[in-house]
């Protein structure tokens, strides 16, 4: 057993001596720029150009770019005021996600508390309106969710909503008189309802609840008020079909207008700035497409989208669309439908990786989609290969044909990589996403086992050299898989995992407690047998493979105490394992720290599998 506590340390090697996998992590990246609604030449984006992910202001008219935040553990949550005068950013402590909103002048200056009268909390949405008005969502373990209006000109904030269940701020109307709250007062944290209230006093204007008081598993998502003053229409995502689709809800009259968008996957939308059309992003079977939907005639026009994934898109006032695109083979870039690259970071470019293959496997709950990558040709490798099953987090997320430095590092070291969109993943219909309740973790592992059987029987994977790994929910499934499928895996590598579910519930943030109650059908006190059946700690005696665990000391999502409980059981049972603890939250925003973690993971796997290339 080896325990490591660390910081990244060390100096960066020269680019010429740097292996390709490290270049992919160190290559500067930029996120999709957000723009101020009333000053579209002012933008805000995230970049790691300094080696830590921070916020940057960009004046498109003058061409200047300026670093806004500078904190040891990075900053990624921020937005612009409508007039572009202020950058709002969330200030927590070393990644614990608990803190306050700060603001800084767009052109630079002192950071000041944006709402000094509000105590620290977990963020639960933020909407900035006209003339400096703000609506702030807060969440705490003791008080649940609350929503507060922060008037302009230094007036005292006032509360307009409070409930013990999870919820948050959706959007504010163009004229600043209404706000939509996404709530789960019905007790189903996976399926929100919508309530539109007056900013002045919190009184209710309209309600929309597809769960019918928690009796149906149908969610709603606020996609934004119409960008026209006095317009009460709200763009809403719904699950009334077998997937996410948009509709328009007139909150003044109650009229609901379905949109005739005949696409097979999940459909997400946002308004074009003049309110005449919608920008549609279609996610289907791990890839994305973009369209313009004209509200006047209902026409759907495809926008040029290369094969791969769009991780963010926004329509600009000139009618162009800017989008962040990548594929498994090619690194991300901020592109425009007007042509060319909108924004890129200077310096080192990330090397390309290899494309993905689509594999469909029959499983106990239906056909399972997996993404498979093989090491590049010419490296002297032939099957069966040492193979990494990299399991995505979420669980309501999905692996896609998108660039990822982690899988590419395994490929560079001669491993094949398999990623499984198990039941619980998004993009394959509502029933697939909702299937994992009550038998939490065990259902996902049934799908992973089916794909593992395919990988071995097809000749891709060497059954004696199989690595199960993932982060967050993927880390949880890794530890649970090592205990429930002990003969299937050679090595397990879990990052920021759930390891002891009952203790994790006690220590995690309140919003995740609500999600767990939904998944399990109650709390650990109410359904202890379900938590026990789904907890990695219950199966630690059966673990046969060496285990590597990394954990953030300040993680509010997968807290450190429950990981320590699991590690102590490994130690008591004399199971081979290594643990790495680092001073951050649910992952690190520091590039060198992330590289250190990957280097440790690679070394552990190579030592116990004999490696690839």
Coordinates of C-alpha atoms in Angstrom, one line a residue:
X1 CA 0.0 0.0 0.0
X2 CA 1.3 3.4 -0.9
X3 CA -0.2 6.7 0.1
X4 CA 0.8 9.9 -1.6
X5 CA -0.2 13.5 -0.7
X6 CA 0.9 16.0 -3.2
X7 CA 1.0 19.1 -5.3
X8 CA 1.9 19.2 -8.9
X9 CA 5.4 20.5 -8.4
X10 CA 8.3 20.2 -10.9
X11 CA 9.1 22.2 -14.0
X12 CA 7.5 21.8 -17.4
X13 CA 9.8 20.0 -19.9
X14 CA 10.7 21.5 -23.2
X15 CA 8.1 20.9 -25.9
X16 CA 10.5 18.8 -28.0
X17 CA 11.1 16.4 -25.2
X18 CA 7.5 16.3 -24.1
X19 CA 5.5 13.1 -25.0
X20 CA 2.4 13.6 -27.1
X21 CA 0.0 12.7 -24.2
X22 CA 1.4 15.5 -22.0
X23 CA 1.2 18.0 -24.9
X24 CA -2.5 17.3 -25.1
X25 CA -2.9 18.3 -21.5
X26 CA -0.6 21.3 -21.6
X27 CA -1.8 22.7 -24.9
X28 CA -3.6 25.9 -24.1
X29 CA -7.4 25.7 -24.6
X30 CA -10.2 28.2 -24.7
X31 CA -13.9 27.8 -24.0
X32 CA -16.9 29.1 -25.9
X33 CA -17.0 32.9 -25.4
X34 CA -20.2 34.2 -23.7
X35 CA -21.2 37.7 -24.8
X36 CA -23.0 40.5 -23.0
X37 CA -26.6 40.8 -24.3
X38 CA -26.6 44.6 -24.5
X39 CA -22.9 44.9 -25.4
X40 CA -22.1 41.9 -27.7
X41 CA -18.6 43.1 -28.4
X42 CA -17.7 42.2 -24.8
X43 CA -17.1 38.5 -24.2
X44 CA -16.0 36.2 -21.4
X45 CA -14.3 32.9 -21.8
X46 CA -12.3 30.2 -19.8
X47 CA -8.8 29.3 -20.7
X48 CA -5.9 27.3 -19.2
X49 CA -3.2 29.4 -21.0
X50 CA -1.4 30.1 -17.7
X51 CA -1.5 26.4 -16.6
X52 CA -4.7 26.9 -14.5
X53 CA -8.2 27.4 -15.8
X54 CA -9.3 31.0 -15.2
X55 CA -11.7 33.6 -16.6
X56 CA -10.7 36.0 -19.4
X57 CA -12.4 39.2 -20.7
X58 CA -12.3 39.9 -24.4
X59 CA -13.2 43.2 -26.0
X60 CA -13.9 42.3 -29.6
X61 CA -14.1 45.9 -30.7
X62 CA -10.6 46.8 -29.4
X63 CA -9.1 43.3 -29.6
X64 CA -7.8 43.2 -26.0
X65 CA -7.9 40.1 -23.9
X66 CA -7.4 40.3 -20.1
X67 CA -7.2 37.7 -17.4
X68 CA -9.9 38.4 -14.8
X69 CA -9.3 35.8 -12.1
X70 CA -6.1 34.4 -10.7
X71 CA -6.5 31.8 -7.9
X72 CA -4.3 28.8 -7.0
X73 CA -7.0 26.3 -7.7
X74 CA -8.6 28.0 -10.7
X75 CA -11.9 29.6 -11.6
X76 CA -14.5 28.5 -14.2
X77 CA -17.9 29.8 -13.1
X78 CA -18.6 33.3 -14.3
X79 CA -20.8 35.5 -16.4
X80 CA -21.2 39.0 -17.8
X81 CA -23.7 41.6 -16.7
X82 CA -26.2 42.5 -19.5
X83 CA -24.4 45.8 -20.2
X84 CA -21.0 44.1 -20.2
X85 CA -19.8 46.5 -17.4
X86 CA -19.1 43.7 -14.9
X87 CA -17.7 40.2 -14.7
X88 CA -19.5 38.1 -12.1
X89 CA -17.5 35.1 -10.8
X90 CA -18.0 32.6 -8.1
X91 CA -15.4 32.5 -5.3
X92 CA -15.1 29.2 -3.3
X93 CA -12.3 27.8 -1.2
X94 CA -9.9 25.4 -2.9
X95 CA -12.6 23.7 -5.0
X96 CA -15.2 23.1 -2.2
X97 CA -17.9 24.8 -4.3
X98 CA -19.2 26.8 -1.3
X99 CA -18.7 30.5 -1.4
X100 CA -20.0 33.9 -2.7
X101 CA -20.4 35.8 -6.0
X102 CA -17.8 38.4 -6.6
X103 CA -17.7 41.0 -9.4
X104 CA -15.0 42.9 -11.2
X105 CA -15.2 45.8 -13.7
X106 CA -14.8 44.4 -17.3
X107 CA -11.8 46.6 -17.9
X108 CA -10.1 45.6 -14.7
X109 CA -10.1 46.7 -11.1
X110 CA -10.9 45.6 -7.6
X111 CA -13.0 42.5 -6.9
X112 CA -15.9 43.3 -4.7
X113 CA -18.7 41.1 -3.3
X114 CA -21.6 41.2 -5.7
X115 CA -24.2 40.5 -3.0
X116 CA -22.5 41.2 0.3
X117 CA -25.6 40.7 2.4
X118 CA -25.9 37.0 1.2
X119 CA -24.1 34.4 3.3
X120 CA -21.8 31.8 1.6
X121 CA -23.6 28.9 -0.1
X122 CA -23.5 26.5 -2.9
X123 CA -24.6 28.2 -6.1
X124 CA -28.1 27.4 -7.4
X125 CA -28.3 29.5 -10.5
X126 CA -27.8 33.2 -11.4
X127 CA -29.8 35.5 -13.7
X128 CA -28.6 39.1 -14.4
X129 CA -31.2 41.6 -15.7
X130 CA -31.5 45.1 -16.9
X131 CA -29.9 48.1 -15.0
X132 CA -27.8 45.9 -12.7
X133 CA -30.7 43.7 -11.3
X134 CA -29.6 40.2 -10.2
X135 CA -31.5 37.1 -9.1
X136 CA -29.3 34.7 -7.1
X137 CA -30.0 31.1 -6.3
X138 CA -28.5 29.6 -3.1
X139 CA -28.3 26.1 -1.6
X140 CA -27.2 25.1 1.9
X141 CA -27.3 21.9 3.8
X142 CA -29.4 23.4 6.6
X143 CA -31.8 25.6 4.6
X144 CA -32.3 23.9 1.2
X145 CA -32.8 26.2 -1.8
X146 CA -33.5 29.9 -1.6
X147 CA -33.7 32.6 -4.3
X148 CA -32.9 36.3 -3.7
X149 CA -33.3 39.4 -5.6
X150 CA -30.3 41.8 -5.5
X151 CA -31.6 45.2 -6.6
X152 CA -29.3 47.7 -8.3
X153 CA -27.7 50.7 -6.6
X154 CA -26.8 48.9 -3.4
X155 CA -30.3 48.2 -2.1
X156 CA -30.7 45.3 0.3
X157 CA -31.4 41.8 -1.2
X158 CA -34.8 40.2 -0.5
X159 CA -35.9 36.6 -0.7
X160 CA -38.6 35.5 -3.2
X161 CA -38.4 31.7 -2.9
X162 CA -37.4 29.0 -0.4
X163 CA -37.9 25.2 -0.2
X164 CA -36.1 22.3 1.4
X165 CA -35.8 20.4 -1.9
X166 CA -33.3 21.2 -4.6
X167 CA -34.0 23.9 -7.2
X168 CA -32.5 26.9 -8.8
X169 CA -32.8 30.0 -10.9
X170 CA -33.6 29.4 -14.6
X171 CA -33.8 32.8 -16.4
X172 CA -35.0 36.3 -16.0
X173 CA -37.4 38.0 -18.5
X174 CA -36.1 40.6 -20.9
X175 CA -37.7 43.5 -19.0
X176 CA -36.6 42.1 -15.6
X177 CA -40.0 41.6 -14.1
X178 CA -40.3 37.8 -14.1
X179 CA -38.0 35.0 -13.2
X180 CA -38.4 31.2 -13.8
X181 CA -37.4 28.8 -11.0
X182 CA -36.6 25.2 -11.7
X183 CA -37.7 23.2 -8.7
X184 CA -38.2 19.7 -7.4
X185 CA -40.7 20.3 -4.6
X186 CA -42.4 17.1 -5.6
X187 CA -39.3 15.1 -4.4
X188 CA -38.0 13.8 -7.8
X189 CA -34.6 15.5 -8.2
X190 CA -34.2 14.1 -11.7
X191 CA -37.3 15.7 -13.1
X192 CA -37.8 19.4 -12.5
X193 CA -41.0 21.5 -12.7
X194 CA -41.1 25.2 -13.6
X195 CA -42.6 28.2 -11.7
X196 CA -42.6 31.7 -13.0
X197 CA -42.7 34.4 -10.3
X198 CA -42.7 38.1 -10.1
X199 CA -39.3 39.6 -9.3
X200 CA -41.0 42.3 -7.2
X201 CA -42.5 40.0 -4.6
X202 CA -42.1 36.3 -5.6
X203 CA -45.8 35.9 -6.3
X204 CA -46.6 33.1 -8.8
X205 CA -47.5 34.0 -12.4
X206 CA -47.6 30.5 -14.0
X207 CA -46.8 26.9 -13.1
X208 CA -45.8 23.9 -15.3
X209 CA -45.3 20.5 -13.8
X210 CA -45.1 17.5 -16.1
X211 CA -44.5 15.2 -13.1
X212 CA -48.0 15.8 -11.9
X213 CA -46.9 16.2 -8.3
X214 CA -44.1 13.6 -8.6
X215 CA -46.3 10.8 -10.0
X216 CA -44.7 10.8 -13.5
X217 CA -41.1 10.8 -14.5
X218 CA -41.2 13.7 -16.9
X219 CA -38.8 16.7 -16.6
X220 CA -38.8 20.3 -17.7
X221 CA -35.9 22.5 -18.4
X222 CA -35.9 26.3 -18.7
X223 CA -34.2 27.3 -22.0
X224 CA -34.7 31.1 -21.7
X225 CA -37.3 33.9 -22.0
X226 CA -37.9 35.4 -25.4
X227 CA -35.3 38.2 -26.0
X228 CA -38.0 40.8 -26.7
X229 CA -39.1 43.4 -24.1
X230 CA -42.6 42.6 -22.7
X231 CA -42.6 39.1 -24.3
X232 CA -43.6 36.5 -21.7
X233 CA -42.9 33.4 -23.8
X234 CA -40.5 30.9 -22.3
X235 CA -38.5 28.3 -24.3
X236 CA -38.9 25.0 -22.5
X237 CA -37.3 21.6 -22.9
X238 CA -39.7 18.7 -22.2
X239 CA -39.7 14.9 -22.1
X240 CA -43.2 14.3 -23.3
X241 CA -41.9 12.2 -26.1
X242 CA -39.1 9.6 -25.6
X243 CA -36.4 12.3 -25.7
X244 CA -35.8 16.0 -24.9
X245 CA -37.6 18.4 -27.2
X246 CA -38.3 22.1 -27.1
X247 CA -41.6 23.9 -27.0
X248 CA -42.7 27.5 -26.3
X249 CA -44.8 28.3 -23.3
X250 CA -46.6 31.6 -23.1
X251 CA -46.5 32.3 -19.4
X252 CA -49.1 35.1 -19.8
X253 CA -51.8 32.9 -21.4
X254 CA -50.7 29.4 -20.5
X255 CA -50.6 28.4 -24.2
X256 CA -48.1 25.7 -25.1
X257 CA -46.8 25.5 -28.6
X258 CA -45.0 22.3 -29.6
X259 CA -42.3 22.6 -32.2
X260 CA -42.2 20.3 -35.2
X261 CA -38.6 19.2 -35.1
X262 CA -38.4 15.7 -36.5
X263 CA -35.0 14.5 -35.2
X264 CA -34.3 11.2 -33.5
X265 CA -32.1 12.3 -30.6
X266 CA -32.2 14.9 -27.8
X267 CA -33.0 18.4 -29.1
X268 CA -31.7 21.5 -27.2
X269 CA -32.4 25.0 -28.3
X270 CA -31.9 28.7 -27.6
X271 CA -33.2 31.9 -29.0
X272 CA -31.6 33.8 -31.8
X273 CA -31.0 37.3 -30.4
X274 CA -33.9 38.9 -32.4
X275 CA -36.4 36.2 -31.3
X276 CA -37.2 35.2 -34.8
X277 CA -35.6 31.8 -34.8
X278 CA -34.1 29.1 -32.6
X279 CA -30.6 27.6 -32.6
X280 CA -31.0 23.9 -32.4
X281 CA -28.3 21.4 -31.2
X282 CA -29.2 17.8 -31.8
X283 CA -27.4 15.1 -29.8
X284 CA -27.8 11.6 -31.1
X285 CA -25.7 8.5 -30.7
X286 CA -22.6 10.4 -29.4
X287 CA -22.5 13.1 -32.1
X288 CA -24.0 16.5 -32.6
X289 CA -25.7 18.5 -35.4
X290 CA -26.8 22.2 -35.5
X291 CA -29.9 23.7 -37.2
X292 CA -31.7 27.0 -37.4
X293 CA -35.5 26.7 -36.7
X294 CA -37.5 29.6 -38.2
X295 CA -40.5 30.4 -36.0
X296 CA -42.5 32.1 -38.7
X297 CA -42.7 29.1 -41.1
X298 CA -41.4 26.2 -39.0
X299 CA -38.5 25.4 -41.4
X300 CA -35.5 23.6 -40.1
X301 CA -32.2 24.4 -41.9
X302 CA -29.1 22.4 -41.2
X303 CA -26.0 24.4 -40.3
X304 CA -22.6 23.2 -41.4
X305 CA -21.4 20.9 -38.5
X306 CA -18.3 18.7 -39.0
X307 CA -18.8 15.1 -37.7
X308 CA -18.0 15.1 -34.0
X309 CA -19.5 16.9 -31.0
X310 CA -20.6 20.4 -30.2
X311 CA -20.1 21.1 -26.5
X312 CA -21.5 24.6 -26.7
X313 CA -23.1 27.0 -29.2
X314 CA -24.4 30.5 -29.3
X315 CA -26.2 32.6 -31.9
X316 CA -24.6 36.1 -32.4
X317 CA -26.6 39.3 -33.3
X318 CA -25.3 39.2 -36.9
X319 CA -27.0 35.8 -37.4
X320 CA -23.8 33.7 -37.3
X321 CA -23.3 30.9 -34.8
X322 CA -20.2 30.3 -32.8
X323 CA -19.6 26.8 -31.4
X324 CA -17.0 24.8 -29.6
X325 CA -16.4 21.7 -31.6
X326 CA -14.1 18.7 -31.4
X327 CA -13.9 15.0 -32.4
X328 CA -12.1 12.1 -30.8
X329 CA -9.4 12.6 -33.4
X330 CA -9.1 16.4 -33.5
X331 CA -8.7 18.9 -30.5
X332 CA -11.4 21.5 -29.7
X333 CA -11.7 24.8 -31.5
X334 CA -14.1 27.7 -31.3
X335 CA -15.6 27.9 -34.8
X336 CA -18.1 30.1 -36.6
X337 CA -20.7 29.3 -39.2
X338 CA -19.4 32.5 -40.9
X339 CA -16.2 30.6 -41.4
X340 CA -12.9 30.1 -39.6
X341 CA -11.7 29.9 -36.1
X342 CA -13.2 32.6 -33.7
X343 CA -10.8 32.2 -30.8
X344 CA -7.7 30.2 -30.1
X345 CA -5.0 30.2 -27.5
X346 CA -1.4 30.9 -28.4
X347 CA 1.4 28.4 -28.1
X348 CA 1.5 24.6 -28.2
X349 CA -1.1 22.8 -30.2
X350 CA -2.5 19.5 -28.9
X351 CA -1.5 16.6 -31.1
X352 CA -4.3 14.7 -32.9
X353 CA -5.4 11.3 -31.5
X354 CA -7.3 8.5 -33.3
X355 CA -10.9 8.3 -34.3
X356 CA -13.6 6.2 -32.5
X357 CA -15.4 3.2 -33.8
X358 CA -19.1 2.6 -33.0
X359 CA -20.0 -0.7 -31.5
X360 CA -23.5 -1.9 -30.6
X361 CA -23.8 -4.8 -28.1
X362 CA -27.0 -6.5 -27.0
X363 CA -27.4 -6.1 -23.3
X364 CA -30.0 -7.0 -20.6
X365 CA -31.8 -3.7 -21.0
X366 CA -31.4 -3.2 -24.8
X367 CA -28.7 -2.4 -27.3
X368 CA -25.7 -0.7 -25.7
X369 CA -23.6 1.9 -27.6
X370 CA -19.9 1.8 -27.0
X371 CA -17.1 3.9 -28.4
X372 CA -13.9 2.0 -29.2
X373 CA -10.4 3.4 -30.0
X374 CA -7.4 1.3 -30.9
X375 CA -3.8 2.4 -30.8
X376 CA -2.6 4.1 -33.9
X377 CA -1.3 1.9 -36.8
X378 CA 2.4 1.3 -37.1
X379 CA 3.2 0.9 -33.4
X380 CA 3.7 -2.8 -33.8
X381 CA 0.7 -3.9 -31.7
X382 CA -1.7 -6.6 -32.6
X383 CA -4.7 -8.0 -30.7
X384 CA -5.7 -9.0 -28.2
X385 CA -4.7 -5.7 -26.6
X386 CA -4.5 -4.5 -23.0
X387 CA -7.7 -2.6 -22.8
X388 CA -9.0 0.3 -20.7
X389 CA -12.7 0.5 -19.9
X390 CA -13.0 4.3 -19.1
X391 CA -16.4 4.8 -17.5
X392 CA -18.0 8.3 -17.7
X393 CA -19.4 10.2 -14.8
X394 CA -22.8 11.8 -14.3
X395 CA -24.5 9.3 -14.4
X396 CA -26.8 11.4 -16.6
X397 CA -24.1 12.2 -19.1
X398 CA -22.7 10.3 -22.1
X399 CA -19.4 9.7 -23.8
X400 CA -19.3 11.2 -27.3
X401 CA -17.1 11.6 -30.4
X402 CA -15.2 14.4 -28.7
X403 CA -11.6 15.1 -28.0
X404 CA -10.4 13.9 -24.6
X405 CA -6.8 13.9 -23.4
X406 CA -7.2 11.0 -20.9
X407 CA -8.2 8.3 -23.4
X408 CA -5.6 9.6 -25.8
X409 CA -2.9 9.0 -23.1
X410 CA -3.9 5.4 -22.8
X411 CA -3.8 4.9 -26.6
X412 CA -0.3 6.4 -26.7
X413 CA 0.8 3.7 -24.2
X414 CA -0.6 0.9 -26.3
X415 CA -4.0 0.3 -24.7
X416 CA -7.2 0.0 -26.5
X417 CA -9.9 2.2 -25.0
X418 CA -13.6 1.3 -24.6
X419 CA -16.2 3.8 -23.4
X420 CA -19.7 2.5 -22.6
X421 CA -22.9 4.6 -22.6
X422 CA -24.6 2.4 -20.1
X423 CA -28.2 2.7 -18.9
X424 CA -28.4 6.1 -17.2
X425 CA -26.6 7.8 -20.0
X426 CA -28.2 10.7 -21.9
X427 CA -28.8 10.8 -25.7
X428 CA -30.5 7.4 -26.0
X429 CA -34.1 8.2 -25.0
X430 CA -35.8 9.0 -21.7
X431 CA -36.3 5.3 -20.6
X432 CA -32.6 4.6 -21.0
X433 CA -31.6 7.5 -18.9
X434 CA -34.2 6.8 -16.2
X435 CA -33.5 3.0 -16.0
X436 CA -31.0 2.9 -13.2
X437 CA -33.2 3.7 -10.2
X438 CA -33.2 1.5 -7.0
X439 CA -30.6 -1.0 -8.4
X440 CA -28.1 1.9 -8.6
X441 CA -24.7 1.0 -10.0
X442 CA -25.6 -2.6 -10.5
X443 CA -27.6 -1.9 -13.7
X444 CA -24.8 0.1 -15.2
X445 CA -22.3 -2.7 -14.5
X446 CA -24.5 -5.2 -16.2
X447 CA -24.1 -3.1 -19.4
X448 CA -20.4 -2.7 -18.9
X449 CA -20.1 -6.5 -18.4
X450 CA -21.9 -7.1 -21.7
X451 CA -19.5 -4.8 -23.6
X452 CA -16.6 -6.5 -21.8
X453 CA -17.7 -9.9 -23.1
X454 CA -17.9 -8.5 -26.6
X455 CA -14.4 -6.9 -26.3
X456 CA -12.9 -10.2 -25.3
X457 CA -14.8 -12.5 -27.6
X458 CA -14.1 -10.2 -30.6
X459 CA -10.4 -10.5 -30.1
X460 CA -9.9 -6.8 -29.2
X461 CA -9.2 -7.2 -25.5
X462 CA -6.8 -9.4 -23.6
X463 CA -8.8 -10.7 -20.7
X464 CA -5.7 -10.9 -18.5
X465 CA -5.0 -7.1 -19.0
X466 CA -8.2 -5.2 -18.4
X467 CA -8.3 -1.9 -16.6
X468 CA -11.5 -0.5 -15.2
X469 CA -11.3 3.2 -14.5
X470 CA -13.4 6.4 -14.3
X471 CA -13.9 9.6 -12.3
X472 CA -16.8 10.6 -10.1
X473 CA -19.7 8.3 -11.0
X474 CA -17.3 6.5 -13.2
X475 CA -15.0 6.1 -10.2
X476 CA -17.9 4.8 -8.1
X477 CA -18.7 2.2 -10.8
X478 CA -15.0 1.2 -10.9
X479 CA -14.9 0.4 -7.2
X480 CA -18.3 -1.3 -7.3
X481 CA -17.3 -3.3 -10.3
X482 CA -14.1 -4.5 -8.7
X483 CA -16.1 -5.9 -5.8
X484 CA -19.1 -7.3 -7.7
X485 CA -17.1 -8.6 -10.8
X486 CA -13.8 -9.5 -9.1
X487 CA -12.6 -11.9 -11.8
X488 CA -13.3 -9.6 -14.7
X489 CA -10.7 -6.9 -14.1
X490 CA -7.0 -6.8 -13.8
X491 CA -6.6 -3.3 -12.4
X492 CA -9.0 -0.7 -11.0
X493 CA -8.3 3.1 -11.0
X494 CA -10.9 5.3 -9.4
X495 CA -10.8 9.1 -9.3
X496 CA -13.0 11.1 -6.8
X497 CA -15.3 8.1 -6.3
X498 CA -18.3 7.2 -4.1
X499 CA -16.8 4.4 -2.0
X500 CA -19.0 4.1 1.1
X501 CA -22.5 5.3 -0.1
X502 CA -24.2 5.8 3.3
X503 CA -21.3 8.0 4.6
X504 CA -21.1 9.8 1.3
X505 CA -24.8 10.7 1.7
X506 CA -24.2 12.1 5.2
X507 CA -21.3 14.4 4.0
X508 CA -22.3 15.5 0.5
X509 CA -24.0 18.7 -0.6
X510 CA -27.7 18.9 -0.1
X511 CA -28.5 18.9 -3.9
X512 CA -26.8 15.5 -4.2
X513 CA -28.7 14.1 -1.2
X514 CA -31.9 14.9 -3.1
X515 CA -30.6 13.1 -6.2
X516 CA -29.7 10.1 -4.1
X517 CA -33.1 10.0 -2.5
X518 CA -34.6 10.0 -6.0
X519 CA -32.2 7.2 -7.3
X520 CA -32.7 4.9 -4.3
X521 CA -36.2 5.8 -3.4
X522 CA -35.3 7.3 0.0
X523 CA -32.5 8.0 2.3
X524 CA -30.1 5.5 3.9
X525 CA -32.3 5.4 7.0
X526 CA -35.4 4.7 4.9
X527 CA -34.0 2.1 2.4
X528 CA -30.7 0.9 4.0
X529 CA -30.8 -2.3 2.0
X530 CA -30.6 -0.5 -1.3
X531 CA -27.7 1.7 -0.2
X532 CA -25.9 -1.4 1.1
X533 CA -26.5 -3.4 -2.1
X534 CA -25.1 -0.5 -4.2
X535 CA -22.1 0.5 -2.0
X536 CA -18.6 -0.5 -3.0
X537 CA -17.7 -0.9 0.7
X538 CA -20.1 -3.8 0.9
X539 CA -18.0 -5.8 -1.5
X540 CA -14.5 -4.8 -0.5
X541 CA -13.6 -8.3 0.8
X542 CA -14.1 -9.7 -2.7
X543 CA -11.8 -7.2 -4.5
X544 CA -9.0 -9.2 -6.2
X545 CA -7.4 -6.5 -8.5
X546 CA -4.9 -3.9 -7.3
X547 CA -6.8 -0.6 -6.6
X548 CA -5.6 3.0 -7.2
X549 CA -7.7 5.8 -5.8
X550 CA -7.2 9.6 -6.1
X551 CA -9.3 12.0 -4.1
X552 CA -9.7 15.8 -3.6
X553 CA -9.5 16.8 0.1
X554 CA -12.2 19.5 -0.4
X555 CA -14.6 17.5 -2.5
X556 CA -18.3 18.3 -1.6
X557 CA -19.6 15.7 -4.1
X558 CA -17.6 12.6 -3.2
X559 CA -16.3 13.6 0.2
X560 CA -13.0 12.4 1.6
X561 CA -14.3 10.7 4.8
X562 CA -16.2 8.0 2.9
X563 CA -13.1 7.3 0.7
X564 CA -11.0 7.0 3.8
X565 CA -13.4 4.4 5.2
X566 CA -13.0 2.3 2.0
X567 CA -9.2 2.7 2.0
X568 CA -9.0 1.7 5.6
X569 CA -10.9 -1.5 4.8
X570 CA -8.5 -2.2 1.9
X571 CA -5.6 -1.7 4.4
X572 CA -7.1 -4.0 7.0
X573 CA -7.7 -6.7 4.5
X574 CA -4.2 -6.3 3.1
X575 CA -5.5 -5.6 -0.4
X576 CA -2.9 -4.1 -2.8
X577 CA -3.8 -0.4 -3.3
X578 CA -2.4 3.1 -3.6
X579 CA -4.0 6.4 -2.7
X580 CA -3.3 9.9 -3.8
X581 CA -4.9 12.8 -2.0
X582 CA -4.6 16.4 -3.3
X583 CA -5.7 19.8 -2.1
X584 CA -8.7 20.6 -4.4
X585 CA -12.3 19.6 -4.8
X586 CA -14.0 17.4 -7.3
X587 CA -11.0 17.3 -9.7
X588 CA -8.3 19.9 -10.3
X589 CA -8.3 22.9 -12.6
X590 CA -4.5 23.0 -12.5
X591 CA -2.9 21.4 -15.6
X592 CA 0.3 20.2 -13.9
X593 CA -1.7 18.6 -11.1
X594 CA -3.8 16.8 -13.7
X595 CA -0.7 15.6 -15.5
X596 CA 0.7 14.3 -12.3
X597 CA -2.4 12.3 -11.6
X598 CA -2.5 10.8 -15.1
X599 CA 1.2 9.9 -14.8
X600 CA 0.5 8.1 -11.5
X601 CA -2.5 6.3 -13.0
X602 CA -0.5 5.2 -16.1
X603 CA 2.4 3.9 -14.0
X604 CA 0.1 1.9 -11.8
X605 CA -1.7 0.3 -14.7
X606 CA 1.6 -0.5 -16.6
X607 CA 3.1 -2.0 -13.5
X608 CA 0.2 -4.4 -13.0
X609 CA -0.7 -5.3 -16.6
X610 CA 2.8 -5.4 -18.2
X611 CA 1.7 -2.5 -20.4
X612 CA 1.2 -2.0 -24.1
X613 CA 3.6 -0.2 -26.3

